[in-house]
XYZ file of C-alpha atoms in Angstrom:
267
model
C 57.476 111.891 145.201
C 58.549 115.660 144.427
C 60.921 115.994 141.535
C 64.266 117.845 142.594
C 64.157 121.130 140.740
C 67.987 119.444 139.058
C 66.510 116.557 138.170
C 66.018 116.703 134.396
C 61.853 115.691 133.002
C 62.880 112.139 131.260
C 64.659 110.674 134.551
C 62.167 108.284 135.933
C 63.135 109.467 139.684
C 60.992 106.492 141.296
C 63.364 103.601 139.950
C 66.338 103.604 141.536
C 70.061 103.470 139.917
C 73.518 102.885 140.251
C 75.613 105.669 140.065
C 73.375 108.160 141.988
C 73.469 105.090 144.587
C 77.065 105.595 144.738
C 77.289 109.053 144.915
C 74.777 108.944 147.992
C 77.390 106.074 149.656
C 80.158 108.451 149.111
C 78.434 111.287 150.525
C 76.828 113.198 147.522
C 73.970 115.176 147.007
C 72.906 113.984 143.555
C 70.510 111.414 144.212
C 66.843 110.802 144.837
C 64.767 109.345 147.784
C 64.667 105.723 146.223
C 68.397 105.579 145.495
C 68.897 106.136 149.248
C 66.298 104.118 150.412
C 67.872 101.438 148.301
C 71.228 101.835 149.460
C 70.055 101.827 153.374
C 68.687 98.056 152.200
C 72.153 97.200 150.563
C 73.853 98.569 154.046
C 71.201 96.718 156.252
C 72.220 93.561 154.400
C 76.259 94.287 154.318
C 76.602 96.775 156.729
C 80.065 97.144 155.332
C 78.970 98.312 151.859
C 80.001 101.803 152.264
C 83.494 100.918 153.019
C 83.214 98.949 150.097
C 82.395 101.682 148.045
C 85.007 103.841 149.691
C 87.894 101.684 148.887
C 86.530 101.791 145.378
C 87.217 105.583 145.208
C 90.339 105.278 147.063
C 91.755 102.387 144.457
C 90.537 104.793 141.521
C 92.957 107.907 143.280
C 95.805 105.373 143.497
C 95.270 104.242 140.089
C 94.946 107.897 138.325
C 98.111 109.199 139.986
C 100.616 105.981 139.172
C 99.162 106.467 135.507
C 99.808 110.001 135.338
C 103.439 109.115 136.991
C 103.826 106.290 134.242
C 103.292 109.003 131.359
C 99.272 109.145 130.692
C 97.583 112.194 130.656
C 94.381 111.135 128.717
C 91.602 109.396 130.873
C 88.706 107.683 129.111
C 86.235 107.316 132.239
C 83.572 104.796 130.792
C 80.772 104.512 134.024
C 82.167 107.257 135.672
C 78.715 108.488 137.527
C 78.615 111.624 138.701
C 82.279 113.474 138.193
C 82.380 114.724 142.306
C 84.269 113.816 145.388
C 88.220 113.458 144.145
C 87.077 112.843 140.659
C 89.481 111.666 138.114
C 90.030 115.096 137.175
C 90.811 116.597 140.137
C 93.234 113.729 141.052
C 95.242 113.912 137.440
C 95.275 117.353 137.224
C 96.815 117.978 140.900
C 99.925 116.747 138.989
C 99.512 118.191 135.634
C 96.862 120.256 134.900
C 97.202 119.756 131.389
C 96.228 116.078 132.067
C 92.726 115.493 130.240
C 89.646 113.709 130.923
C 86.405 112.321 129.155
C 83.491 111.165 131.220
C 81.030 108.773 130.023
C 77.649 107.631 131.501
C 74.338 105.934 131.035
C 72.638 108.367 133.670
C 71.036 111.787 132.472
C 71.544 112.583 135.587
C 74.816 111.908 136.264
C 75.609 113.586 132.857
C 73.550 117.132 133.400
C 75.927 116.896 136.613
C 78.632 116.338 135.193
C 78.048 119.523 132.467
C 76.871 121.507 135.775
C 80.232 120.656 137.236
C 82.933 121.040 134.585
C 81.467 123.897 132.528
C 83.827 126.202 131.609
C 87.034 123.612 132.414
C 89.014 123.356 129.144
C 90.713 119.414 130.071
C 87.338 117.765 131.366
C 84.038 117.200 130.007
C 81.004 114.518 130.080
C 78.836 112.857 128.043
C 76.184 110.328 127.228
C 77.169 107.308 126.638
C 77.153 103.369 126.633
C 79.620 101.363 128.424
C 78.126 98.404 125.753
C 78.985 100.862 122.690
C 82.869 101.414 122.694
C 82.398 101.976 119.023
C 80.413 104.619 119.558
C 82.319 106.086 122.651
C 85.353 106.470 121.138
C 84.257 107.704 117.582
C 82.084 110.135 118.629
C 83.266 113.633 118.647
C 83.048 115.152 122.013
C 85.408 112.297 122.547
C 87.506 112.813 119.753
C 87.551 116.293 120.265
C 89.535 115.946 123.701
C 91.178 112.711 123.529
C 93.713 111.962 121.254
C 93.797 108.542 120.181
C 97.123 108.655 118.430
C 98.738 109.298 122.216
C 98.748 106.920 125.251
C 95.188 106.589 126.968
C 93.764 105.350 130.225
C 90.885 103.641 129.872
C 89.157 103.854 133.686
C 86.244 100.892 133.935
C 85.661 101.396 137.588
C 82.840 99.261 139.108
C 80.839 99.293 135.678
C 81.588 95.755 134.291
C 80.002 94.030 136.901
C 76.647 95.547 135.795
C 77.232 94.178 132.086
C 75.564 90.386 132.017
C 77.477 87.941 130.093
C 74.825 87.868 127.292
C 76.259 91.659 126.637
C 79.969 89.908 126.428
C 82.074 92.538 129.095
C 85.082 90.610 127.718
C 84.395 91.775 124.061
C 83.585 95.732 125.711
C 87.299 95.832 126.945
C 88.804 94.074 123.696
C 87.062 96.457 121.461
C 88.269 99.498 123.594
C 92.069 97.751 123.466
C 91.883 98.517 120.137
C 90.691 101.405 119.613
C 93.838 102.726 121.757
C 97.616 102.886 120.642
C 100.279 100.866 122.424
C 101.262 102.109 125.963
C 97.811 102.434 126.932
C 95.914 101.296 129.784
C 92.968 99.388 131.181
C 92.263 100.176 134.812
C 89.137 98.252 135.957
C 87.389 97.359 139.259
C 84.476 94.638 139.825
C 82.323 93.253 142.445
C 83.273 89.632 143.314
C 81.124 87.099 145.597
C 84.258 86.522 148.764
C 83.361 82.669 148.990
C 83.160 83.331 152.958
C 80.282 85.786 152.559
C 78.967 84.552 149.708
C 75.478 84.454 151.200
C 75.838 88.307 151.650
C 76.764 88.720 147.923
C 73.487 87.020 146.641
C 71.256 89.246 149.169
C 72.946 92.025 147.818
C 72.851 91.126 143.883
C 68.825 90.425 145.207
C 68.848 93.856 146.215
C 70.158 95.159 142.509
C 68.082 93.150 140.909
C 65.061 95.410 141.362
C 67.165 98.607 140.118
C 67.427 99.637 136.694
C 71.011 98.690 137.044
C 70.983 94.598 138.181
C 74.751 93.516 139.784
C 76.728 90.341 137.904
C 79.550 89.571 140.298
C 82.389 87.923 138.996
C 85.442 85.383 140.328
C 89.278 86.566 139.758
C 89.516 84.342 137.237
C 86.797 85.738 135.102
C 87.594 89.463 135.873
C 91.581 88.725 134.873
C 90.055 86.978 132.040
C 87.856 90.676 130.562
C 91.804 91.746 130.447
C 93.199 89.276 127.850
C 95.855 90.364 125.583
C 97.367 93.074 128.159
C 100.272 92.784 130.092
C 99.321 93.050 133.569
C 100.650 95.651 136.356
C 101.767 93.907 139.158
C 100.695 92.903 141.641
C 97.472 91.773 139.535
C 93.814 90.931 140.270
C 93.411 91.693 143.753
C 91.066 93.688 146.060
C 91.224 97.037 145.857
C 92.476 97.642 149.239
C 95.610 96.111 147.985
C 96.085 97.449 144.655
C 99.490 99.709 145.451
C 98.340 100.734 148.686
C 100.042 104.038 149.721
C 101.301 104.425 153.350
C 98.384 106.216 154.689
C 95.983 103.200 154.048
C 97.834 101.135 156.262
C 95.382 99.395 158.742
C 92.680 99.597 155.815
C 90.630 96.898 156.121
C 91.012 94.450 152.818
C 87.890 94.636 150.669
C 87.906 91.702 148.515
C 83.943 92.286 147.634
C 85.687 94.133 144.623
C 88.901 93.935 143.037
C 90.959 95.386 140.941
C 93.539 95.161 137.886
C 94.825 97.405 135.754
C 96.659 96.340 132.273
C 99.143 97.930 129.863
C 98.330 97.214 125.581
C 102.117 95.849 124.571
């Protein structure tokens, strides 16, 4: 396999991974041979499973621009893959370009991107990071250095829980990120969820991640409404994503309830 003349030395480009999975899904360049050979096995399982991931992208749009209409213009991106495509940049600073935004990833490659992408943009940047860490996330200083904690931030946790296993406690990631943010803040989150009438497609699929670096832990309502505790929640609550404030040009959209959605305000 020849190594992309982008792809930094230390990525290991024969093991596939999640977010240069999803950027090949939603059309993006930044991925290698074995991410798309894995994602042709997720579609030949699910053929629908790049709608999926396109009603993902579409919830995270929806989400960005009723936060920046409710007051936010701070976005914590924690799992954010590669920052292309209607990015959460792009989307909050179509509004107000003053809006910032901090992206954080696991993926070397989806960070040397991200620096590729946003250098010389004075409201975005990207680094390194561990959605298992919030400690380290928010106290480091690239982060501190754009975000300010004393003001009203979005925290985005878009289709990154559901690769956190239960012995890594996703409901103790989100509470220790509720606190490190002031009242009026948010927690906007989306997770893959096994629809009991396809559940046999869910467990070929969560097969399928199993032999990434990046194995899939799909979750009921219940459970992902439970990783929110101690937030109000924003109407109209867990729910797929295709039905998460749907705005009048999704009408006809297909529901999606392979992942849902819920966002949450800190009181």
């Amino acid at each position: 396999m020849t190594r992309p003349e982008w792809a930094p030395e230390e990525i290991d480009i024969s093991v596939p991974n999640a977010a240069r999975m999803y950027d090949y899904s939603l059309g993006g360049f930044h991925n290698f041979a074995v991410d798309r050979e894995m994602v042709e096995r997720v579609v030949a399982m699910a053929p629908n499973a790049r709608q999926i991931g396109l009603a993902n992208r579409a919830f995270l749009g929806r989400a960005v621009r009723r936060l920046v209409a409710d007051g936010v213009r701070q976005f914590l991106d924690v799992g954010s893959g590669i920052p292309t495509l209607a990015s959460v940049h792009e989307v909050a600073q179509q509004i107000d370009p003053a809006a910032r935004v901090m992206y954080v990833d696991i993926d070397p490659v989806a960070v040397a991107h991200g620096r590729a992408i946003l250098a010389g943009h004075p409201n975005a940047d990207v680094m390194l990071g561990d959605v298992r860490k919030p400690d380290d996330i928010v106290r480091h200083p690239e982060v501190s250095g754009l975000i300010d904690f004393t003001e009203p931030v979005a925290v985005l946790l878009i289709a990154v829980l559901h690769f956190v296993p239960d012995a890594d406690d996703p409901g103790g990631i989100v509470r220790r990120f509720r606190a490190a943010v002031k009242p009026g803040s948010y927690i906007a989150l989306s997770h893959g969820s096994p629809p009991p009438q396809r559940e046999e497609d869910a467990d070929a699929v969560s097969s399928v991640y199993q032999r990434t670096s990046t194995p899939l832990h799909l979750r009921s309502a219940a459970e992902i409404g439970g990783l929110l505790d101690g937030l109000e929640i924003v109407e109209p609550g867990v729910v797929p994503v295709t039905d998460w404030h749907p705005e009048p040009e999704d009408a006809g959209t297909e529901p999606r309830p392979e992942v849902l959605a819920v966002v949450g305000r800190k009181p």
